[in-house]
mmCIF file of C-alpha atoms in Angstrom:
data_model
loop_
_atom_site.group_PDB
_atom_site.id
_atom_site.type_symbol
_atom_site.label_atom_id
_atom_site.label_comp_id
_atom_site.label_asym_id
_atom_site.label_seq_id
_atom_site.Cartn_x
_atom_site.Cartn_y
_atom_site.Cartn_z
ATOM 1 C CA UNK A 1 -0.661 9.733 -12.395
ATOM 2 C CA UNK A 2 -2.879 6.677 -11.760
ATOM 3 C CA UNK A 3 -5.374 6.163 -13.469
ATOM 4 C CA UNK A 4 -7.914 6.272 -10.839
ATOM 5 C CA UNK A 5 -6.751 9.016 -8.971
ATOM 6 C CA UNK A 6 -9.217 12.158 -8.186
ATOM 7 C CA UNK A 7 -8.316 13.939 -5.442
ATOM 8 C CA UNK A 8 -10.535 14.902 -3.019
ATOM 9 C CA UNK A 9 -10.684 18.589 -1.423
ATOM 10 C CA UNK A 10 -7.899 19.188 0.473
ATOM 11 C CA UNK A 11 -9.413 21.206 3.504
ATOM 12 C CA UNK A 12 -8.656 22.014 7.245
ATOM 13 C CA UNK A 13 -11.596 22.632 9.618
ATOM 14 C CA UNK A 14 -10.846 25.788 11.590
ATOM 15 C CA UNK A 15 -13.226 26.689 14.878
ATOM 16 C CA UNK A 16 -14.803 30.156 13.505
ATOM 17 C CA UNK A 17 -14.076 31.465 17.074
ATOM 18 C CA UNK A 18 -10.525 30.739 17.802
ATOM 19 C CA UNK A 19 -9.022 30.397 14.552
ATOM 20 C CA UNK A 20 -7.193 27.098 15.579
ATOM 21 C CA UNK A 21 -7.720 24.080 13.720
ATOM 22 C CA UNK A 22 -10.814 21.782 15.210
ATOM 23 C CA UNK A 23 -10.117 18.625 17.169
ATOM 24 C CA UNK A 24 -11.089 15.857 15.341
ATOM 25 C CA UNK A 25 -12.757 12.515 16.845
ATOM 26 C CA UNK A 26 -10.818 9.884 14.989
ATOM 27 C CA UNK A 27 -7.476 10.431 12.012
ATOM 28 C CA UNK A 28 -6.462 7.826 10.278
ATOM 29 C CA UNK A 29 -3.300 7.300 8.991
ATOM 30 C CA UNK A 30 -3.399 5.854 5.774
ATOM 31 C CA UNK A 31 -5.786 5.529 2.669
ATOM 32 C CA UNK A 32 -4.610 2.100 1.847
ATOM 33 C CA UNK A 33 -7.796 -0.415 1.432
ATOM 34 C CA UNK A 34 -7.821 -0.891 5.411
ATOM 35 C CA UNK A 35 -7.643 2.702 6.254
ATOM 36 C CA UNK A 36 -9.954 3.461 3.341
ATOM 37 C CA UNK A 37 -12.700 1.104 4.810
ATOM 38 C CA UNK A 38 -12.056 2.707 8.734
ATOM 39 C CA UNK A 39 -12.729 6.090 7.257
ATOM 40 C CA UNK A 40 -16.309 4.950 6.168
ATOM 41 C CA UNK A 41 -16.827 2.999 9.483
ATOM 42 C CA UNK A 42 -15.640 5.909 11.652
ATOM 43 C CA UNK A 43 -17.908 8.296 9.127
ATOM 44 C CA UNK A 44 -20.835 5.765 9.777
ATOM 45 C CA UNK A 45 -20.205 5.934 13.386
ATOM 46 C CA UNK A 46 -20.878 9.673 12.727
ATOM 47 C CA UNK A 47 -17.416 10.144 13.608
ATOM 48 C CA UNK A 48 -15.781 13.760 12.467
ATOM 49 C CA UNK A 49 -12.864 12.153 10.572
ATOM 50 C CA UNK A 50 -9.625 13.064 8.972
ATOM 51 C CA UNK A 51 -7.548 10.965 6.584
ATOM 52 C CA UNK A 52 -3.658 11.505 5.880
ATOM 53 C CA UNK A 53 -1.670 9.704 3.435
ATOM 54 C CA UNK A 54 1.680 9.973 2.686
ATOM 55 C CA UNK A 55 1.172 8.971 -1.019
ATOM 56 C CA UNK A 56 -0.853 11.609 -3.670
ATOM 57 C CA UNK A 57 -3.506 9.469 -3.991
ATOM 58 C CA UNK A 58 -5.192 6.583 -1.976
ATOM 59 C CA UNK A 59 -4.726 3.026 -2.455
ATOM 60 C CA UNK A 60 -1.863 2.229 -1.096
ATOM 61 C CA UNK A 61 0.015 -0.958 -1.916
ATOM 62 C CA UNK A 62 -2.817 -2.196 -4.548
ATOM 63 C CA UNK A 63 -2.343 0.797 -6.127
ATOM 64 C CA UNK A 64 1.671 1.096 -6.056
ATOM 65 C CA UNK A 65 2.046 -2.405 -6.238
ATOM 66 C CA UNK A 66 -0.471 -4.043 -8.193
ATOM 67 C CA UNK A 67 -3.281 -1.792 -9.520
ATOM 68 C CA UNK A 68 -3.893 -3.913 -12.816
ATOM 69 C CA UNK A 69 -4.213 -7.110 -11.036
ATOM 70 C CA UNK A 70 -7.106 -8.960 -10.096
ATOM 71 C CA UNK A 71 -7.847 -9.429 -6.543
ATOM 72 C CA UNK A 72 -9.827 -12.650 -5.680
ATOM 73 C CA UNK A 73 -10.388 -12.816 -1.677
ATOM 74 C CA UNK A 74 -13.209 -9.910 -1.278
ATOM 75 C CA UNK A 75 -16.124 -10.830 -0.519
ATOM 76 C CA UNK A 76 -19.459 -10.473 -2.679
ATOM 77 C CA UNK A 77 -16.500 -10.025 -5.652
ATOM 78 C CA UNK A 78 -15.401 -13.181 -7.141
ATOM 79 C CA UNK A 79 -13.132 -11.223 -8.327
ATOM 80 C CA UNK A 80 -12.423 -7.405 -9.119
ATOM 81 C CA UNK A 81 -9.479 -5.668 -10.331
ATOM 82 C CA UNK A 82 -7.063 -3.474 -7.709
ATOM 83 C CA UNK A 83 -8.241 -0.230 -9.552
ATOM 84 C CA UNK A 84 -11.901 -0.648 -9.375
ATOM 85 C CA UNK A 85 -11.555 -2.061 -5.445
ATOM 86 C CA UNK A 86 -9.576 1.070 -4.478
ATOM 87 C CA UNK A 87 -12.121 3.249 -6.707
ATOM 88 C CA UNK A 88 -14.858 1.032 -4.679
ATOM 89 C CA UNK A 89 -13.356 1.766 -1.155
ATOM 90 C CA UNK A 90 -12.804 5.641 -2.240
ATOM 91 C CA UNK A 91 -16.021 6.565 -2.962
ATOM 92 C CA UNK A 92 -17.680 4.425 -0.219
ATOM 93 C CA UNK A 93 -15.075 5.977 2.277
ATOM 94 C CA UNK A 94 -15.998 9.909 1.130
ATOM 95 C CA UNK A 95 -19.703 9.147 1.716
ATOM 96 C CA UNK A 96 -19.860 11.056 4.758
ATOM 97 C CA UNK A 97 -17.734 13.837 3.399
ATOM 98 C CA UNK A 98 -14.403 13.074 5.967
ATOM 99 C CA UNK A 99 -11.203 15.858 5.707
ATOM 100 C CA UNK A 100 -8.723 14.169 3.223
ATOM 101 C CA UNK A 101 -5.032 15.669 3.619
ATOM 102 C CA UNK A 102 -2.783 13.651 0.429
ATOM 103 C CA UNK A 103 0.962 13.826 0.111
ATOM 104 C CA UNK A 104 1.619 14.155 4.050
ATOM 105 C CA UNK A 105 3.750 12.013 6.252
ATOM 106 C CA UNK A 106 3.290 11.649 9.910
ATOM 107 C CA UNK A 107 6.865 11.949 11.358
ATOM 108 C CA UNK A 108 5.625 12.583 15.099
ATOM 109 C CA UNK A 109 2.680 11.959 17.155
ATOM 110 C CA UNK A 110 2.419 13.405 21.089
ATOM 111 C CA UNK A 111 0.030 12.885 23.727
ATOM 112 C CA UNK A 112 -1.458 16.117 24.858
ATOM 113 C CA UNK A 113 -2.624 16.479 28.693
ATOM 114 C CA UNK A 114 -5.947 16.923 27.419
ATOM 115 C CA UNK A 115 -6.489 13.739 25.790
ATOM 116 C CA UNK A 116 -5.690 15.372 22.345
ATOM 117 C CA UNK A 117 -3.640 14.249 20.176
ATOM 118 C CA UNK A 118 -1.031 16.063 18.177
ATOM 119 C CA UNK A 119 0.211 14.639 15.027
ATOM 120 C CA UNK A 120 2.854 16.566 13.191
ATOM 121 C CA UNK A 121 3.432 16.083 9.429
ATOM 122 C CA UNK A 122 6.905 16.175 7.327
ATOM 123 C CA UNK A 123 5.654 19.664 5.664
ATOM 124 C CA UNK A 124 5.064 20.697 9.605
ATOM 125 C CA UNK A 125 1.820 20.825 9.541
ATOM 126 C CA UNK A 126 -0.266 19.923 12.633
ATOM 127 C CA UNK A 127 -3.542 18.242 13.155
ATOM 128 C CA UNK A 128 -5.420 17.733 16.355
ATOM 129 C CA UNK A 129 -7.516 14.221 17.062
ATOM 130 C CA UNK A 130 -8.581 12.573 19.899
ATOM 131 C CA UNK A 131 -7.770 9.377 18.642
ATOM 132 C CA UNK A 132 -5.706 7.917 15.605
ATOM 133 C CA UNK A 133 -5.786 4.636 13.712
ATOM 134 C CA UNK A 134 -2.640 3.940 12.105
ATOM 135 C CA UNK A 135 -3.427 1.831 9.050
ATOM 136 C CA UNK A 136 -0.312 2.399 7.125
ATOM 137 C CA UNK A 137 0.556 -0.651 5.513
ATOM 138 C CA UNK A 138 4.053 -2.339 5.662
ATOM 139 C CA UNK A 139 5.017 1.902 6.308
ATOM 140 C CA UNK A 140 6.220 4.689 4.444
ATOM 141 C CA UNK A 141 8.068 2.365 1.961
ATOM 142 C CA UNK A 142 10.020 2.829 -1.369
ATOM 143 C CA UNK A 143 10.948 0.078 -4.057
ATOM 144 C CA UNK A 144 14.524 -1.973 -3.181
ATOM 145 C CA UNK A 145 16.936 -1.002 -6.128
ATOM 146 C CA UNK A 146 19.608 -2.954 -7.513
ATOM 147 C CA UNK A 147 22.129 -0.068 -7.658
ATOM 148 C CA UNK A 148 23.229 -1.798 -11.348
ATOM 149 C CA UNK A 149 24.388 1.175 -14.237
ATOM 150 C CA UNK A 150 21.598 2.688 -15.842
ATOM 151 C CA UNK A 151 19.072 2.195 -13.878
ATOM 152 C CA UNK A 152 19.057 5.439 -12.148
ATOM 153 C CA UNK A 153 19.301 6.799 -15.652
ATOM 154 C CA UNK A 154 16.220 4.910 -17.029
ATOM 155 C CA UNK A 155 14.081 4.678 -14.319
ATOM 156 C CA UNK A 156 10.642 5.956 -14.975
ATOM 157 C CA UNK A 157 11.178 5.422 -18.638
ATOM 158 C CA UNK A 158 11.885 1.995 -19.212
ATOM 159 C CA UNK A 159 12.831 0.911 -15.898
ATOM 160 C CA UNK A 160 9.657 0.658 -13.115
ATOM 161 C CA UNK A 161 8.742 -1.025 -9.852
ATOM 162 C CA UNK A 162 5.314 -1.406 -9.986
ATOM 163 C CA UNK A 163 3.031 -1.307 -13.052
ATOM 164 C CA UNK A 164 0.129 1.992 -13.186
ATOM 165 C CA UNK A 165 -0.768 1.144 -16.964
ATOM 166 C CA UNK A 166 -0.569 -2.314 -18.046
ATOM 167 C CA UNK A 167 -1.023 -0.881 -21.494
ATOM 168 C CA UNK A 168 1.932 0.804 -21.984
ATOM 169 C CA UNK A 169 3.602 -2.865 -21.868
ATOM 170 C CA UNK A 170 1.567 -3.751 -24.772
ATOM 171 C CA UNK A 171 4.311 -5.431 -27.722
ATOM 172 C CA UNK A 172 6.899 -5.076 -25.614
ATOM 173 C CA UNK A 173 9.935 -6.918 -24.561
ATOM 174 C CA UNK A 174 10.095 -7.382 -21.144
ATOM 175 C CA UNK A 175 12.460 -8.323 -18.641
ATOM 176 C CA UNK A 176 11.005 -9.033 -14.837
ATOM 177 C CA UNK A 177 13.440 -8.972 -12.371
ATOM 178 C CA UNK A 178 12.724 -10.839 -9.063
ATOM 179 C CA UNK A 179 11.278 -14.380 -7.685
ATOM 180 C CA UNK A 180 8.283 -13.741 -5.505
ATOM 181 C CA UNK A 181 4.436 -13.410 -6.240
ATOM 182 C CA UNK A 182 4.774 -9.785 -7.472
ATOM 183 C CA UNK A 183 7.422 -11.074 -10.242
ATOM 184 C CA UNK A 184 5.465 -14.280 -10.876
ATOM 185 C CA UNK A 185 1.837 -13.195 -11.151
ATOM 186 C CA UNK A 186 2.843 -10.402 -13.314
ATOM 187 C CA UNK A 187 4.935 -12.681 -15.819
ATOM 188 C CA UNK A 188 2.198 -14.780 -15.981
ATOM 189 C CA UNK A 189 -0.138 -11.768 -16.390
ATOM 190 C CA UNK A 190 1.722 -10.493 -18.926
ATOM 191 C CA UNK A 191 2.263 -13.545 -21.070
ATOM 192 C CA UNK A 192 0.120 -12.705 -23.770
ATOM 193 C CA UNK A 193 -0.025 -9.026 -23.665
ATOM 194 C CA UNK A 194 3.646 -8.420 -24.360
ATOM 195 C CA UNK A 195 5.613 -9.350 -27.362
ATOM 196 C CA UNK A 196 7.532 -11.825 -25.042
ATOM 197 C CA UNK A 197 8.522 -11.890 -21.647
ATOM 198 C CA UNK A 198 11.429 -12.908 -20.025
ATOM 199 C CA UNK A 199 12.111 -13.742 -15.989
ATOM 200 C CA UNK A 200 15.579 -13.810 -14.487
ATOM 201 C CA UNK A 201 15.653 -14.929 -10.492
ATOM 202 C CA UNK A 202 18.919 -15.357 -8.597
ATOM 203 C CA UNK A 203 17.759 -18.734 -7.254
ATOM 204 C CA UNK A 204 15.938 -21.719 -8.587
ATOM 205 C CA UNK A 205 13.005 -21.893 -5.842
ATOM 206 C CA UNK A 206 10.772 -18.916 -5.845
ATOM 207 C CA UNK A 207 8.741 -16.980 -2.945
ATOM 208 C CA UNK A 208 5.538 -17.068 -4.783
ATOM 209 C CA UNK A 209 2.678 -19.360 -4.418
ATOM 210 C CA UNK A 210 2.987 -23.283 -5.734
ATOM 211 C CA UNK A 211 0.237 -22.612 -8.027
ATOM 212 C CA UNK A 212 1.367 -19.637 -9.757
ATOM 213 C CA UNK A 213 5.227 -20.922 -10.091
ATOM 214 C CA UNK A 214 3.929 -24.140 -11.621
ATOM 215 C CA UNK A 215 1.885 -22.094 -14.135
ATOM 216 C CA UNK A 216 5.000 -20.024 -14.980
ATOM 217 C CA UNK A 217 7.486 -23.314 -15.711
ATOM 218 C CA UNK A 218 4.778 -24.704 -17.996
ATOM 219 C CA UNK A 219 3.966 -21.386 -19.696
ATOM 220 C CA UNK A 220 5.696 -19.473 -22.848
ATOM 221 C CA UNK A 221 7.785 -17.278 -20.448
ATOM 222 C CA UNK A 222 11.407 -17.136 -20.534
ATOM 223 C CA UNK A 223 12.635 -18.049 -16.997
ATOM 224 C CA UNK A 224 16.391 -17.688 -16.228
ATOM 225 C CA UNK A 225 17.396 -19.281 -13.070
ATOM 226 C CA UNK A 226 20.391 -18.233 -11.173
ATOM 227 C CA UNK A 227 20.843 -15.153 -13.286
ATOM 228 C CA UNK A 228 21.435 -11.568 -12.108
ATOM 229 C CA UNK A 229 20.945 -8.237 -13.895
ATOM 230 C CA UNK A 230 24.627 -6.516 -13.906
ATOM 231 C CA UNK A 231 23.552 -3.584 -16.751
ATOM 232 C CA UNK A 232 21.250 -1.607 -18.406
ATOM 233 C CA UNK A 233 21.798 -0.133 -21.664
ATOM 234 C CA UNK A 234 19.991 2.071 -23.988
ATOM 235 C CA UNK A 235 19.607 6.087 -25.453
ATOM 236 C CA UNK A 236 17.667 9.018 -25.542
ATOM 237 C CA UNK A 237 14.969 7.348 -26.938
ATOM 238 C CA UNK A 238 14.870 4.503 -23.753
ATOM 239 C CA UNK A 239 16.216 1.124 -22.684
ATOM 240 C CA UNK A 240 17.405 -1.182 -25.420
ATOM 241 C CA UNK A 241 19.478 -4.146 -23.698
ATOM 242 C CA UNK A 242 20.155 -5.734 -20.333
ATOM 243 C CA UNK A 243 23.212 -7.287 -19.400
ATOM 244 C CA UNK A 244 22.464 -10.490 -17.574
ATOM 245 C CA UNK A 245 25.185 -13.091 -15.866
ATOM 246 C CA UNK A 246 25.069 -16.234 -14.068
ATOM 247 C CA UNK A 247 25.877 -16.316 -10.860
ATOM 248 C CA UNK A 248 27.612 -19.881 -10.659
ATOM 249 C CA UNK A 249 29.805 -19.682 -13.751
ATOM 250 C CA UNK A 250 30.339 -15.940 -14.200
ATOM 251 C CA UNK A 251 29.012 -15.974 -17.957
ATOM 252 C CA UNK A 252 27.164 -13.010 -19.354
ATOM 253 C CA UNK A 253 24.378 -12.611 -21.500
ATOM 254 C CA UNK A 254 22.867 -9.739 -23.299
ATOM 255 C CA UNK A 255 19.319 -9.037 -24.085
ATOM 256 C CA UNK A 256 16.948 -7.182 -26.289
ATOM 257 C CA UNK A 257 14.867 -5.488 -24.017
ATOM 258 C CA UNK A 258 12.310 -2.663 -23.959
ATOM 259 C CA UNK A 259 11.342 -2.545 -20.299
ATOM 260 C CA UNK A 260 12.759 -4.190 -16.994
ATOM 261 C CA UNK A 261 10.431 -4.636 -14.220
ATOM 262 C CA UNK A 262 12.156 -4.677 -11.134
ATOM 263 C CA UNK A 263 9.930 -6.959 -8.337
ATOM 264 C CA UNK A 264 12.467 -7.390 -5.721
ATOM 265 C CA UNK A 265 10.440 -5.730 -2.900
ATOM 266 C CA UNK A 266 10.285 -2.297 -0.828
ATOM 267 C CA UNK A 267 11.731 -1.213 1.959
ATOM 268 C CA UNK A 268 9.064 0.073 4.859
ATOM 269 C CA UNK A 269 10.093 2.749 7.412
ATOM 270 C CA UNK A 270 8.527 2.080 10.379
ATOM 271 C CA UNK A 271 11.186 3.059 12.590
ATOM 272 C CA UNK A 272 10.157 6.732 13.654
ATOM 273 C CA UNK A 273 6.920 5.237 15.001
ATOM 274 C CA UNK A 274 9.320 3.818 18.395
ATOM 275 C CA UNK A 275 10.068 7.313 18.679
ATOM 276 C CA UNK A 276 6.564 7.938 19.366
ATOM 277 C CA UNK A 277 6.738 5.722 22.471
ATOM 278 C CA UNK A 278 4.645 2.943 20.581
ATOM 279 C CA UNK A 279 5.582 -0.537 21.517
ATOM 280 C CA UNK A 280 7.196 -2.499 17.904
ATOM 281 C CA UNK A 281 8.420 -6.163 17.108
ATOM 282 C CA UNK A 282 9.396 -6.818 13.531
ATOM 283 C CA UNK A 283 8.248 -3.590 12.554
ATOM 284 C CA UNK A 284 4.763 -4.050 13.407
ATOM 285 C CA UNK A 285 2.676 -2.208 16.691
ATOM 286 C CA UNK A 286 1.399 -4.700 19.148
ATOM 287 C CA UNK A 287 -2.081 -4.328 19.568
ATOM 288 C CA UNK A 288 -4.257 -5.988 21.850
ATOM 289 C CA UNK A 289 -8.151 -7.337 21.176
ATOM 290 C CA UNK A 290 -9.345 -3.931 20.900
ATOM 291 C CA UNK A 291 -6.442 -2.943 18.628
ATOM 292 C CA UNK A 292 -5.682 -0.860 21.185
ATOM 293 C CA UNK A 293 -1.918 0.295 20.863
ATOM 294 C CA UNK A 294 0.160 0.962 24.590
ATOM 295 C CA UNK A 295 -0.433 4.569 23.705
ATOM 296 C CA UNK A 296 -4.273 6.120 25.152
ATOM 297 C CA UNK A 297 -6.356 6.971 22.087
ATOM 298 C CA UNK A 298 -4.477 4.984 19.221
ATOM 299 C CA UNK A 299 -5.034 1.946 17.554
ATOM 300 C CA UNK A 300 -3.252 0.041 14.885
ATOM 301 C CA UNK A 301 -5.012 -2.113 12.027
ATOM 302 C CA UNK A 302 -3.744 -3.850 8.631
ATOM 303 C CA UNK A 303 -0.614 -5.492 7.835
ATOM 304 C CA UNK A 304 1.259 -2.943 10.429
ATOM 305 C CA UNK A 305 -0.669 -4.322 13.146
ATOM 306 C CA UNK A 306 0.713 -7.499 15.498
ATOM 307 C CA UNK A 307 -2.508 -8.217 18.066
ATOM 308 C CA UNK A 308 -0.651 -9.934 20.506
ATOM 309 C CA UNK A 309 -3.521 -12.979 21.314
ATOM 310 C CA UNK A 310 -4.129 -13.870 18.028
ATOM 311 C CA UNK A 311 -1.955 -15.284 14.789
ATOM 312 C CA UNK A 312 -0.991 -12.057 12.533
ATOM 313 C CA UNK A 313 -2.864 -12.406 9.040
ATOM 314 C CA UNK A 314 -1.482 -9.848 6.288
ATOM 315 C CA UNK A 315 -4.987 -10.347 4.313
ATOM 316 C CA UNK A 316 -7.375 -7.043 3.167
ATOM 317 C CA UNK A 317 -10.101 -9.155 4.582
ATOM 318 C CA UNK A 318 -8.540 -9.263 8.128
ATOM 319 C CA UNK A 319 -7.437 -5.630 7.585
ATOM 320 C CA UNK A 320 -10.738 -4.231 7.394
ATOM 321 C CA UNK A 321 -12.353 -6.928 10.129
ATOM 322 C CA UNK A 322 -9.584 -4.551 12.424
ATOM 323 C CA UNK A 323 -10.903 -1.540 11.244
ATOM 324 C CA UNK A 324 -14.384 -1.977 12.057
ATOM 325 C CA UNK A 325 -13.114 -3.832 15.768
ATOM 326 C CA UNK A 326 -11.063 -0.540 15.818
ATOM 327 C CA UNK A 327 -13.426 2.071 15.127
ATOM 328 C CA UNK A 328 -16.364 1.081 17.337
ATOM 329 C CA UNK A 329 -13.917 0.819 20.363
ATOM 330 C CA UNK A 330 -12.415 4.128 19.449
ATOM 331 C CA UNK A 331 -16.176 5.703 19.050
ATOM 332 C CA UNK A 332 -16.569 4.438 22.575
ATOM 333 C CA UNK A 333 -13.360 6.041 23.951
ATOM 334 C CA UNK A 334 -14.552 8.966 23.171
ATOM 335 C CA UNK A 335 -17.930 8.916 23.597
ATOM 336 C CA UNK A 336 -17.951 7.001 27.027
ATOM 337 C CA UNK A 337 -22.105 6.827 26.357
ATOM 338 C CA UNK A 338 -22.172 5.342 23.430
ATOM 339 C CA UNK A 339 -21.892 1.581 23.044
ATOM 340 C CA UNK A 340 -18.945 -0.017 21.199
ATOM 341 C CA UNK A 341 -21.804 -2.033 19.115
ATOM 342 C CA UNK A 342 -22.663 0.025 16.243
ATOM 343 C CA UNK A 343 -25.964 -1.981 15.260
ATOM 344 C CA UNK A 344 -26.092 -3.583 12.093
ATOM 345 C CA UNK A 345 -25.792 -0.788 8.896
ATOM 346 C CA UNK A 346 -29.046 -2.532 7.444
ATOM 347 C CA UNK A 347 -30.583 -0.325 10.231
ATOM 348 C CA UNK A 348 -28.646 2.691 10.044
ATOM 349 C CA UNK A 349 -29.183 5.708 8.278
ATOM 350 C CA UNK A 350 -26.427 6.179 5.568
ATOM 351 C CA UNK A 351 -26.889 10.130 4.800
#
C-alpha cells in the first residue's frame, strides 16, 4: 500500500424519498493531480461532487509512477516531493466533503433524455451526474512487460515497475531497465542510495531530457548500451541474477542483482471511451476552449485531453489550468444563472 494512502469514506447519496441514488452536479473521473484539483474547484463552486478512480487510492501517475520523486514545476513549491503534492491535492480536494468511490472503472457512459448522465462502472455499479470531467490521465493503464523468464515469477518481489518505497532499495543492487526519463531520473536518484546501480538500454540515445542523460554518463552508474534483459534468475528467497545480451554481437552477460526496475512504459486503454460516442485522435478526446467534449455535459482535462485550438501540453500545471476552465463552464451548464466566473477564492468563503 502507498504510503500516503487513507481512504476516504466510500459512500453513495441516496434521495430519502425514492431510494434511488441522487443526481450529482459534476463526477469526475479520476483522482490523478488534475482531477484531484477539479474536485476542489467543483466543491468551491459549491458543486455536489463525486470522484471515481479506477486505482485504490488517488494520485494517479505521481503516485504509480513516481511517488518518491521530486516534482519542480508547481507553483509556490520550488520543489516538493510526488507524495506530499498528492497528500497536498487530497486533503485540499476533500475540503468540501465530495463522494469518493476508489477501485472503480468507468467502462460506459450514456446520455439520458433528461440531461442525466449515466455512468456505469466495471463492478456494475451506476452513478447519476449531470455532467462529468474525465481527467484520467494517459487511461486505465498497466506497466509494458518484457515477457523474459522469471519475471512473472518475481514480480512484486524483486521485480517492480514503479517505485512506492524508495527505502526498500536501500544497499541494493539494482538493475534499471529502460531509456527514458522514468529510467534516467531514477538511476540518477538512486545513485547513492543503493549499493550500486546498473542501467541497460537497447539503444545508445535515450528519451529522457539532455540534462538528466548528461548527468547519468558522467555519474558512478553503470550504463550498458545496446543491451537487453533475456533472464531473470533467483529462489525462494528473491531475485539473484539477470541475464543480459547485446543486441549487435549476440554475447551474454550475467549479473548480480537484487532488484530490476523495469521503466519501459505503460500501456493506456483509452479505447472503450469511442464506444461512448466521444470523438478520439491518438488516444486523446478533442476538446474545444471550454473543454467541452462533442458529448452535452462532459468535458475532458489533463494529459487525456487534445483542445483542438491550442498546442497539447502534458504538464500538471496545464492540467489543473483545464480543470478550473472546466469546472466553471460546467457550473454554468448547469446552473444557466450562474456566471462561468467564479470570483477570485480570496473572496470566497471556503467552509
Amino acid at each position: 500500500m502507498n504510503p500516503f494512502y487513507r481512504p476516504h469514506a466510500f459512500s453513495y447519496h441516496m434521495s430519502e424519498e425514492s431510494g434511488k441514488q441522487d443526481v450529482f452536479d459534476i463526477t469526475i473521473i479520476g483522482a490523478g493531480p488534475t482531477g484531484l484539483f477539479a474536485t476542489f474547484y467543483a466543491g468551491m463552486r459549491r458543486m455536489k461532487t463525486k470522484l471515481i478512480e479506477t486505482l485504490p487510492q488517488p494520485g494517479g501517475q505521481a503516485a504509480v509512477l513516481y511517488p518518491e520523486k521530486f516534482v519542480y514545476d508547481t507553483p509556490g513549491h520550488p520543489r516538493i516531493k510526488a507524495t506530499e503534492l498528492v497528500n497536498n491535492l487530497r486533503e485540499q480536494a476533500m475540503r468540501f466533503q465530495p463522494t469518493v468511490v476508489y477501485s472503480e472503472r468507468i467502462i460506459n457512459l450514456e446520455l439520458l433524455p433528461n440531461n442525466t448522465i449515466k455512468l456505469t462502472s466495471d463492478n456494475g455499479n451506476t452513478h447519476y451526474t449531470r455532467t462529468v470531467i474525465i481527467a484520467a490521465g494517459i487511461g486505465a493503464f498497466s506497466p509494458e512487460r518484457l515477457g523474459v523468464p522469471g519475471e512473472k515469477e518475481f514480480e512484486g518481489h524483486g521485480v517492480y515497475y514503479s517505485i512506492q518505497n524508495e527505502a526498500e532499495l536501500r544497499d541494493k543492487n539494482v538493475l534499471i531497465v529502460g531509456g527514458g526519463d522514468t529510467a534516467v531520473d531514477w538511476a540518477l536518484h538512486l545513485e547513492h542510495f543503493a549499493k550500486n546501480v546498473t542501467l541497460i538500454h537497447r539503444r545508445d540515445t535515450f528519451r529522457a531530457h539532455e540534462s538528466s542523460v548528461s548527468n547519468l554518463l558522467t555519474s558512478t552508474i553503470r550504463v550498458k548500451l545496446f543491451k537487453e534483459l533475456k533472464e531473470i534468475l533467483g529462489d525462494e528467497h528473491g531475485v539473484k541474477q539477470a541475464v543480459i545480451q547485446d543486441n549487435r554481437t549476440q554475447e551474454k552477460e550475467t549479473l548480480n542483482i537484487d532488484t530490476i526496475l523495469i521503466f519501459i512504459g505503460f500501456k493506456a486503454f483509452v479505447e472503450n471511451m469511442k464506444a461512448w460516442g466521444l470523438n478520439i485522435e491518438n488516444r486523446a478526446i478533442l476538446v474545444n476552449h471550454k473543454m467541452e467534449s462533442n458529448l452535452k455535459g462532459v468535458y475532458a482535462i489533463g494529459d487525456i485531453a487534445q483542445p483542438t485550438d491550442v498546442a497539447k501540453l502534458n504538464l500538471i500545471v496545464t492540467g489543473w489550468g483545464q480543470a478550473a476552465v472546466a469546472v466553471n463552464y460546467a457550473k454554468n451548464y448547469v446552473d444557466s444563472k450562474a456566471s462561468v466566473f467564479p470570483g477570485h477564492s480570496s473572496d470566497i468563503s471556503a467552509h
